[in-house]
Coordinates of C-alpha atoms and ligand atoms in Angstrom, one line a residue:
M1280 CA -57.2 80.1 -41.0
L1281 CA -60.4 78.4 -40.3
T1282 CA -60.2 75.9 -37.4
P1283 CA -62.5 72.9 -37.8
N1284 CA -64.1 71.3 -34.8
L1285 CA -61.1 69.7 -33.2
H1286 CA -63.2 67.5 -31.0
Y1287 CA -63.7 65.2 -34.0
Q1288 CA -60.1 64.2 -33.4
E1289 CA -61.1 62.7 -30.1
L1290 CA -63.6 60.3 -31.7
H1291 CA -62.5 56.6 -31.9
D1292 CA -61.6 56.0 -35.5
S1293 CA -63.6 52.9 -36.1
Y1294 CA -67.3 53.0 -35.5
L1295 CA -68.6 49.6 -34.3
F1296 CA -70.8 48.8 -37.2
A1297 CA -68.3 50.0 -39.8
R1298 CA -65.8 47.5 -38.4
I1299 CA -68.3 44.7 -38.5
A1300 CA -69.2 45.6 -42.1
E1301 CA -65.5 45.7 -43.1
K1302 CA -64.8 42.2 -41.5
T1303 CA -67.9 40.6 -43.1
A1304 CA -67.2 42.1 -46.5
K1305 CA -63.7 40.8 -46.3
Y1306 CA -65.0 37.3 -45.4
C1307 CA -67.5 37.3 -48.2
D1308 CA -64.8 38.4 -50.7
E1309 CA -62.6 35.5 -49.6
H1310 CA -65.5 33.0 -49.5
P1311 CA -67.8 33.8 -52.5
G1312 CA -71.2 32.2 -52.4
T1313 CA -71.3 32.1 -48.5
R1314 CA -74.8 32.6 -47.0
L1315 CA -74.2 34.9 -44.0
L1316 CA -76.8 35.1 -41.3
R1317 CA -76.8 38.6 -40.0
M1318 CA -77.9 38.8 -36.4
G1319 CA -75.9 41.9 -35.6
I1320 CA -77.1 45.3 -36.7
G1321 CA -80.4 46.6 -35.3
D1322 CA -82.2 47.1 -38.5
V1323 CA -85.6 45.5 -38.9
S1324 CA -86.5 42.9 -41.5
Q1325 CA -90.4 43.1 -41.7
P1326 CA -92.1 45.7 -44.0
L1327 CA -94.4 48.5 -42.9
C1328 CA -97.8 47.4 -41.9
P1329 CA -100.9 47.7 -44.3
A1330 CA -102.4 50.5 -42.2
V1331 CA -99.3 52.6 -42.6
I1332 CA -98.9 51.8 -46.3
A1333 CA -102.5 52.8 -47.0
A1334 CA -102.0 56.1 -45.1
L1335 CA -98.8 56.9 -47.0
H1336 CA -100.6 56.2 -50.4
E1337 CA -103.5 58.5 -49.3
A1338 CA -101.1 61.2 -48.3
V1339 CA -99.3 61.0 -51.6
E1340 CA -102.7 61.5 -53.3
D1341 CA -103.4 64.5 -51.1
Q1342 CA -100.2 66.1 -52.4
A1343 CA -101.5 65.6 -56.0
R1344 CA -104.6 67.9 -55.6
A1345 CA -104.6 71.6 -54.9
E1346 CA -107.5 71.2 -52.4
T1347 CA -105.6 68.7 -50.2
F1348 CA -102.0 69.7 -51.0
H1349 CA -99.8 70.6 -48.0
G1350 CA -96.7 72.9 -48.2
Y1351 CA -94.7 73.6 -45.1
L1352 CA -96.2 72.2 -41.9
P1353 CA -95.6 73.5 -38.4
E1354 CA -91.9 72.9 -37.6
C1355 CA -92.6 71.1 -34.3
G1356 CA -95.0 68.6 -36.0
A1357 CA -98.4 68.5 -37.6
P1358 CA -101.2 69.1 -35.0
F1359 CA -102.9 65.8 -36.0
L1360 CA -99.8 63.8 -35.2
R1361 CA -98.9 65.7 -32.0
E1362 CA -102.5 65.1 -30.7
T1363 CA -102.4 61.4 -31.7
I1364 CA -99.1 60.9 -29.8
A1365 CA -100.4 62.8 -26.8
A1366 CA -103.5 60.5 -26.8
Y1367 CA -101.2 57.4 -27.0
Y1368 CA -99.6 58.5 -23.8
G1369 CA -103.0 59.3 -22.3
K1370 CA -104.2 55.7 -22.9
R1371 CA -101.5 54.6 -20.4
G1372 CA -102.6 57.3 -17.9
V1373 CA -99.7 59.7 -18.8
A1374 CA -100.8 63.3 -19.3
V1375 CA -98.8 64.8 -22.1
A1376 CA -100.1 67.9 -23.9
P1377 CA -99.9 68.0 -27.7
D1378 CA -97.5 71.0 -27.6
E1379 CA -95.1 68.9 -25.4
V1380 CA -94.8 66.4 -28.3
F1381 CA -92.2 67.3 -31.0
V1382 CA -92.3 65.2 -34.2
S1383 CA -88.8 64.3 -35.4
S1384 CA -87.0 62.5 -38.2
G1385 CA -86.0 59.7 -35.8
A1386 CA -84.4 59.3 -32.4
S1387 CA -80.8 59.3 -33.7
D1388 CA -81.2 62.7 -35.3
E1389 CA -82.9 64.0 -32.2
L1390 CA -80.3 62.6 -29.8
G1391 CA -77.7 64.7 -31.6
H1392 CA -79.8 67.9 -32.0
I1393 CA -81.2 68.0 -28.5
L1394 CA -77.7 68.7 -27.1
D1395 CA -78.1 72.2 -28.5
L1396 CA -80.2 72.9 -25.4
F1397 CA -77.3 72.4 -23.0
D1398 CA -74.1 74.3 -22.5
T1399 CA -71.0 72.4 -23.6
S1400 CA -69.7 72.7 -20.0
A1401 CA -72.5 70.3 -19.0
A1402 CA -71.0 66.8 -18.5
A1403 CA -72.9 63.7 -19.7
L1404 CA -73.3 60.6 -17.6
I1405 CA -73.5 57.6 -19.8
P1406 CA -74.3 54.2 -18.2
E1407 CA -72.6 51.5 -20.3
P1408 CA -72.8 49.3 -22.3
A1409 CA -74.6 52.0 -24.3
Y1410 CA -75.8 52.9 -27.8
P1411 CA -72.5 54.3 -29.3
A1412 CA -74.1 57.5 -30.6
Y1413 CA -74.5 58.9 -27.0
V1414 CA -70.8 59.0 -26.5
D1415 CA -69.9 60.2 -30.0
A1416 CA -72.5 63.0 -30.1
N1417 CA -71.1 64.4 -26.8
V1418 CA -67.5 64.0 -27.9
M1419 CA -68.3 66.0 -31.1
A1420 CA -69.8 68.8 -28.9
G1421 CA -66.7 68.8 -26.7
R1422 CA -68.6 67.7 -23.6
R1423 CA -67.0 65.8 -20.8
I1424 CA -68.2 62.2 -20.5
L1425 CA -68.7 60.3 -17.2
H1426 CA -68.8 56.6 -18.0
L1427 CA -70.9 54.6 -15.6
P1428 CA -70.1 50.9 -16.2
T1429 CA -72.7 48.3 -15.4
G1430 CA -72.1 44.5 -15.1
R1431 CA -73.7 41.2 -14.7
E1432 CA -73.9 41.4 -11.0
Q1433 CA -76.6 44.1 -11.4
D1434 CA -78.1 42.6 -14.5
F1435 CA -76.6 45.5 -16.5
L1436 CA -79.0 48.0 -14.9
P1437 CA -77.5 51.3 -13.8
E1438 CA -77.7 51.8 -10.1
P1439 CA -78.9 55.3 -9.3
R1440 CA -76.2 57.2 -7.5
E1441 CA -75.1 60.7 -7.3
I1442 CA -72.0 61.3 -9.4
P1443 CA -70.5 64.8 -9.0
G1444 CA -70.8 66.9 -12.2
A1445 CA -73.4 64.6 -13.9
D1446 CA -75.6 67.2 -15.6
L1447 CA -77.1 65.1 -18.4
I1448 CA -78.0 61.6 -17.6
Y1449 CA -78.7 59.1 -20.4
L1450 CA -81.1 56.3 -19.6
C1451 CA -82.1 53.8 -22.3
S1452 CA -84.9 51.3 -21.3
P1453 CA -85.4 48.8 -22.8
N1454 CA -81.7 49.0 -23.3
N1455 CA -79.7 48.7 -26.4
P1456 CA -77.5 46.6 -26.3
T1457 CA -78.4 44.6 -23.1
G1458 CA -82.1 44.3 -23.4
A1459 CA -82.3 45.2 -19.7
V1460 CA -85.4 47.2 -18.6
L1461 CA -85.5 49.7 -15.7
D1462 CA -88.3 48.9 -13.2
R1463 CA -90.4 51.6 -11.6
E1464 CA -88.4 51.7 -8.4
R1465 CA -85.1 52.2 -10.0
L1466 CA -86.4 54.7 -12.5
A1467 CA -88.1 56.6 -9.7
A1468 CA -84.8 56.7 -7.8
W1469 CA -83.1 58.2 -10.9
V1470 CA -85.9 60.8 -11.2
A1471 CA -85.5 61.7 -7.5
L1472 CA -81.8 62.0 -8.0
A1473 CA -82.1 64.3 -11.0
N1474 CA -84.6 66.5 -9.3
R1475 CA -82.3 66.8 -6.3
T1476 CA -79.1 67.6 -8.3
G1477 CA -80.7 69.6 -11.2
A1478 CA -79.6 67.2 -13.8
V1479 CA -81.7 66.4 -16.9
I1480 CA -82.4 62.8 -17.8
L1481 CA -82.4 62.0 -21.6
F1482 CA -84.7 59.0 -21.6
D1483 CA -84.3 56.9 -24.8
A1484 CA -87.6 54.9 -25.2
A1485 CA -86.9 53.7 -28.7
Y1486 CA -87.8 50.1 -27.6
E1487 CA -90.8 50.8 -25.4
A1488 CA -93.2 48.9 -27.6
F1489 CA -91.4 45.7 -26.7
I1490 CA -92.4 45.8 -23.1
E1491 CA -94.9 43.1 -22.2
D1492 CA -94.7 43.1 -18.5
D1493 CA -97.3 45.5 -17.2
A1494 CA -95.3 46.3 -14.1
L1495 CA -92.5 47.9 -16.2
P1496 CA -92.7 51.5 -17.3
H1497 CA -92.9 52.4 -21.0
S1498 CA -92.3 56.0 -20.4
I1499 CA -90.3 58.0 -17.8
F1500 CA -93.4 60.2 -17.4
E1501 CA -95.1 57.3 -15.7
I1502 CA -92.9 58.2 -12.8
E1503 CA -93.9 61.0 -10.5
G1504 CA -91.6 64.0 -10.6
A1505 CA -90.3 63.2 -14.1
R1506 CA -91.9 66.3 -15.7
T1507 CA -89.4 68.5 -13.9
C1508 CA -86.3 66.6 -14.9
A1509 CA -86.7 64.5 -18.1
I1510 CA -86.9 64.6 -21.9
E1511 CA -88.1 61.4 -23.6
I1512 CA -86.9 60.5 -27.0
C1513 CA -88.8 58.0 -29.0
S1514 CA -88.9 56.4 -32.5
L1515 CA -91.1 54.5 -34.8
S1516 CA -88.1 52.7 -36.2
K1517 CA -88.3 49.5 -34.2
T1518 CA -92.0 49.9 -33.1
A1519 CA -93.3 50.1 -36.6
G1520 CA -90.5 49.4 -39.1
F1521 CA -89.7 53.0 -39.8
T1522 CA -85.9 52.6 -39.9
G1523 CA -85.8 53.5 -43.6
T1524 CA -88.9 55.7 -43.5
R1525 CA -87.8 57.9 -40.6
L1526 CA -90.1 59.2 -37.9
G1527 CA -89.8 59.8 -34.2
Y1528 CA -91.0 62.0 -31.4
T1529 CA -89.7 63.8 -28.4
I1530 CA -91.5 64.8 -25.2
I1531 CA -90.4 67.9 -23.4
P1532 CA -92.7 68.9 -20.5
K1533 CA -93.4 72.5 -19.9
E1534 CA -92.4 72.2 -16.3
L1535 CA -88.8 71.4 -17.3
V1536 CA -86.9 74.5 -16.4
R1537 CA -83.2 75.0 -15.8
G1538 CA -81.4 78.3 -15.1
G1539 CA -84.8 80.0 -15.3
M1540 CA -85.2 78.9 -18.9
H1541 CA -88.0 76.6 -20.2
L1542 CA -86.6 73.8 -22.2
N1543 CA -89.9 73.3 -24.1
A1544 CA -89.9 76.9 -25.3
M1545 CA -86.2 76.7 -26.2
W1546 CA -86.8 73.6 -28.3
V1547 CA -89.7 75.3 -30.1
R1548 CA -87.2 78.1 -30.9
N1549 CA -84.6 75.6 -32.0
R1550 CA -86.9 73.6 -34.3
T1551 CA -88.4 76.8 -35.9
T1552 CA -84.9 77.9 -36.6
K1553 CA -83.1 74.8 -37.6
S1554 CA -85.9 72.7 -39.1
N1555 CA -88.8 73.0 -41.5
G1556 CA -90.5 70.0 -40.0
V1557 CA -91.0 66.5 -41.2
S1558 CA -92.8 65.6 -44.4
Y1559 CA -96.6 65.6 -44.4
I1560 CA -96.6 62.2 -46.1
L1561 CA -94.5 60.6 -43.3
Q1562 CA -96.5 62.2 -40.6
K1563 CA -99.7 60.7 -42.1
G1564 CA -98.0 57.3 -42.2
G1565 CA -96.8 57.8 -38.6
A1566 CA -100.3 58.7 -37.4
A1567 CA -101.6 55.4 -38.8
V1568 CA -99.4 53.5 -36.4
F1569 CA -101.5 54.7 -33.5
T1570 CA -104.9 53.7 -35.0
D1571 CA -106.5 50.5 -33.7
A1572 CA -105.7 48.7 -37.0
G1573 CA -102.1 50.1 -36.9
Q1574 CA -101.5 49.0 -33.3
R1575 CA -102.9 45.6 -34.0
Q1576 CA -100.7 45.2 -37.1
V1577 CA -97.5 46.5 -35.6
H1578 CA -97.9 44.2 -32.6
E1579 CA -98.3 41.3 -35.0
T1580 CA -94.9 42.2 -36.4
L1581 CA -93.4 42.6 -33.0
R1582 CA -94.6 39.1 -32.2
I1583 CA -92.3 37.8 -34.9
Y1584 CA -89.3 39.5 -33.3
K1585 CA -90.3 38.5 -29.8
N1586 CA -90.5 34.9 -31.0
N1587 CA -87.0 35.2 -32.5
A1588 CA -85.8 36.4 -29.1
R1589 CA -87.4 33.4 -27.5
V1590 CA -85.7 31.0 -29.9
M1591 CA -82.4 32.7 -29.1
G1592 CA -82.9 32.6 -25.4
E1593 CA -83.9 28.9 -25.5
T1594 CA -80.8 28.1 -27.5
L1595 CA -78.5 29.8 -25.0
S1596 CA -80.3 28.2 -22.1
R1597 CA -79.7 24.7 -23.6
L1598 CA -76.1 25.6 -24.1
G1599 CA -75.8 26.7 -20.5
I1600 CA -74.7 30.2 -21.6
W1601 CA -75.6 33.2 -19.4
Y1602 CA -77.7 35.9 -21.1
T1603 CA -80.0 38.7 -20.2
G1604 CA -82.6 40.6 -22.3
G1605 CA -84.9 39.2 -25.0
K1606 CA -88.1 39.3 -22.8
N1607 CA -89.2 42.9 -23.0
A1608 CA -86.6 43.8 -25.6
P1609 CA -85.4 42.8 -29.0
Y1610 CA -81.8 42.2 -27.9
I1611 CA -80.1 39.3 -26.3
W1612 CA -76.9 40.0 -24.4
M1613 CA -74.9 36.9 -23.8
A1614 CA -71.6 36.1 -22.1
C1615 CA -69.0 34.9 -24.6
P1616 CA -68.2 31.3 -24.1
D1617 CA -64.8 29.8 -23.5
R1618 CA -63.3 33.1 -22.3
F1619 CA -63.4 34.6 -25.7
T1620 CA -63.1 38.3 -26.0
S1621 CA -66.1 39.8 -27.8
W1622 CA -64.2 40.3 -31.1
E1623 CA -62.6 36.8 -30.9
F1624 CA -66.2 35.4 -30.5
F1625 CA -67.3 37.5 -33.4
D1626 CA -64.4 36.2 -35.6
T1627 CA -65.1 32.6 -34.5
L1628 CA -68.8 32.8 -35.3
L1629 CA -68.1 34.4 -38.7
R1630 CA -65.4 31.9 -39.6
E1631 CA -67.0 28.7 -38.3
V1632 CA -70.7 29.1 -38.8
Q1633 CA -71.1 32.3 -40.9
V1634 CA -73.2 34.0 -38.2
V1635 CA -72.7 37.7 -37.6
G1636 CA -73.4 39.3 -34.2
T1637 CA -72.2 42.4 -32.4
P1638 CA -69.2 42.4 -30.1
G1639 CA -70.1 43.8 -26.7
E1640 CA -66.8 45.8 -26.5
G1641 CA -68.2 48.2 -29.1
F1642 CA -70.7 49.5 -26.6
G1643 CA -68.2 50.4 -23.9
K1644 CA -65.3 48.8 -22.1
C1645 CA -67.6 46.9 -19.7
G1646 CA -69.1 45.2 -22.7
E1647 CA -65.9 43.2 -23.2
G1648 CA -66.6 39.5 -22.9
Y1649 CA -70.3 39.9 -24.0
F1650 CA -72.0 39.7 -27.3
R1651 CA -75.3 41.1 -28.7
F1652 CA -77.8 39.3 -30.9
S1653 CA -80.6 41.2 -32.4
A1654 CA -84.1 39.6 -32.8
F1655 CA -84.9 41.8 -35.9
G1656 CA -84.0 39.1 -38.5
N1657 CA -86.5 36.9 -40.2
S1658 CA -87.6 33.8 -38.3
A1659 CA -86.0 31.3 -40.7
D1660 CA -82.6 33.0 -40.5
T1661 CA -82.8 33.3 -36.7
A1662 CA -83.6 29.6 -36.3
E1663 CA -80.8 28.6 -38.7
A1664 CA -78.3 30.9 -37.0
M1665 CA -79.2 29.4 -33.6
H1666 CA -79.0 25.8 -35.0
R1667 CA -75.5 26.5 -36.4
M1668 CA -74.4 28.1 -33.1
E1669 CA -75.7 25.1 -31.1
Q1670 CA -73.8 22.7 -33.3
L1671 CA -70.6 24.7 -32.9
L1672 CA -70.8 25.2 -29.1
G1673 CA -72.9 22.2 -28.0
Ligands
PLP3118 N1 -81.8 54.9 -29.7 C1 -81.4 53.6 -29.6 C2 -81.2 53.0 -28.2 C3 -81.3 52.8 -30.7 O1 -80.9 51.5 -30.6 C4 -81.5 53.4 -32.0 C5 -81.3 52.6 -33.2 O2 -80.8 51.5 -33.2 C6 -81.9 54.7 -32.0 C7 -82.0 55.4 -30.9 C8 -82.1 55.4 -33.4 O3 -83.3 55.3 -33.8 P1 -83.8 56.0 -35.1 O4 -83.9 54.9 -36.2 O5 -85.2 56.5 -34.8 O6 -82.9 57.1 -35.5

């Protein structure tokens, strides 16, 4: 008889956002007409910018005419977009060749697929609190997970230290859920460690566009030595509102070699086997993000989210509540007041002021006692949610 993948039995049965959805749906059923303010899930609220919309329309028109029609595109990405993304790195002084850029349907898809490159005996080191998909994708693959808890005393930034058996190292900066950002020194220490041990760093840069502080690295490839130990996974979801449109990219340097095998070449083989590429229309839309107009417009939208983060931070400061994040990141990570557990605080906010956030415990055990607010809502809702919370806790 067929044996299914038994590792699925090891997954925790309730995914964080499913439980939040269930609790909020129940509350709404019991309290019809309630206006909930959703500050929890990390989806964006602002539409795609005009430069992207214009490019998408043009690309649709291209597909309507035989002379401009595109069928299958190269599986690893259209040359025009690979070149555009390589040039985006080049502007920051990071040399990336177009054939080191792989266009994807988003970071989440890629974070799952990329694990194909590694043997299932490779253990994954996951600094926590962490984006839940890191753990679940490795559980599904049957990989051993080494949890690396972080805490308030280190501002929720993972300290580089050698952990025996850590073959894959996840780093997410700016971090979801904590909003913490790795500085150059710490990131360089992780790079040195990976080069020493032969580990590969999976660097999730989905929130790089939120970095304002020039001293902080947007890409791991700003760090010397990263080309021999890192893969960078990026997304246009939060940068440019592509959560429902779907586009991302992954950088795999040609110098990245393990066991005599070139990971870039392996990924070419993987993509040409398991994918027929991303739609021409979306890649045209994605390329528009990197034009001068596109960059100006996406940064205008990011300003809305950054302003929301500022409003949240100011509210918490007035309330005397400890928090981190929100400065170079769209997330605020706060200590739950009054010794609430994170789910107790979730229930209290929902019941008393109809504000929905995300309990920290859902991002790993060390997230217990903390709570995440997202800055991706619209400004009016964010201000109203903070006003309600201030009345409740002030
Ligand atoms: N990585 C992190 C850290 C995220 O927070 C998210 C989405 O919230 C993703 C990846 C997934 O991004 P995408 O929409 O490109 O799949």
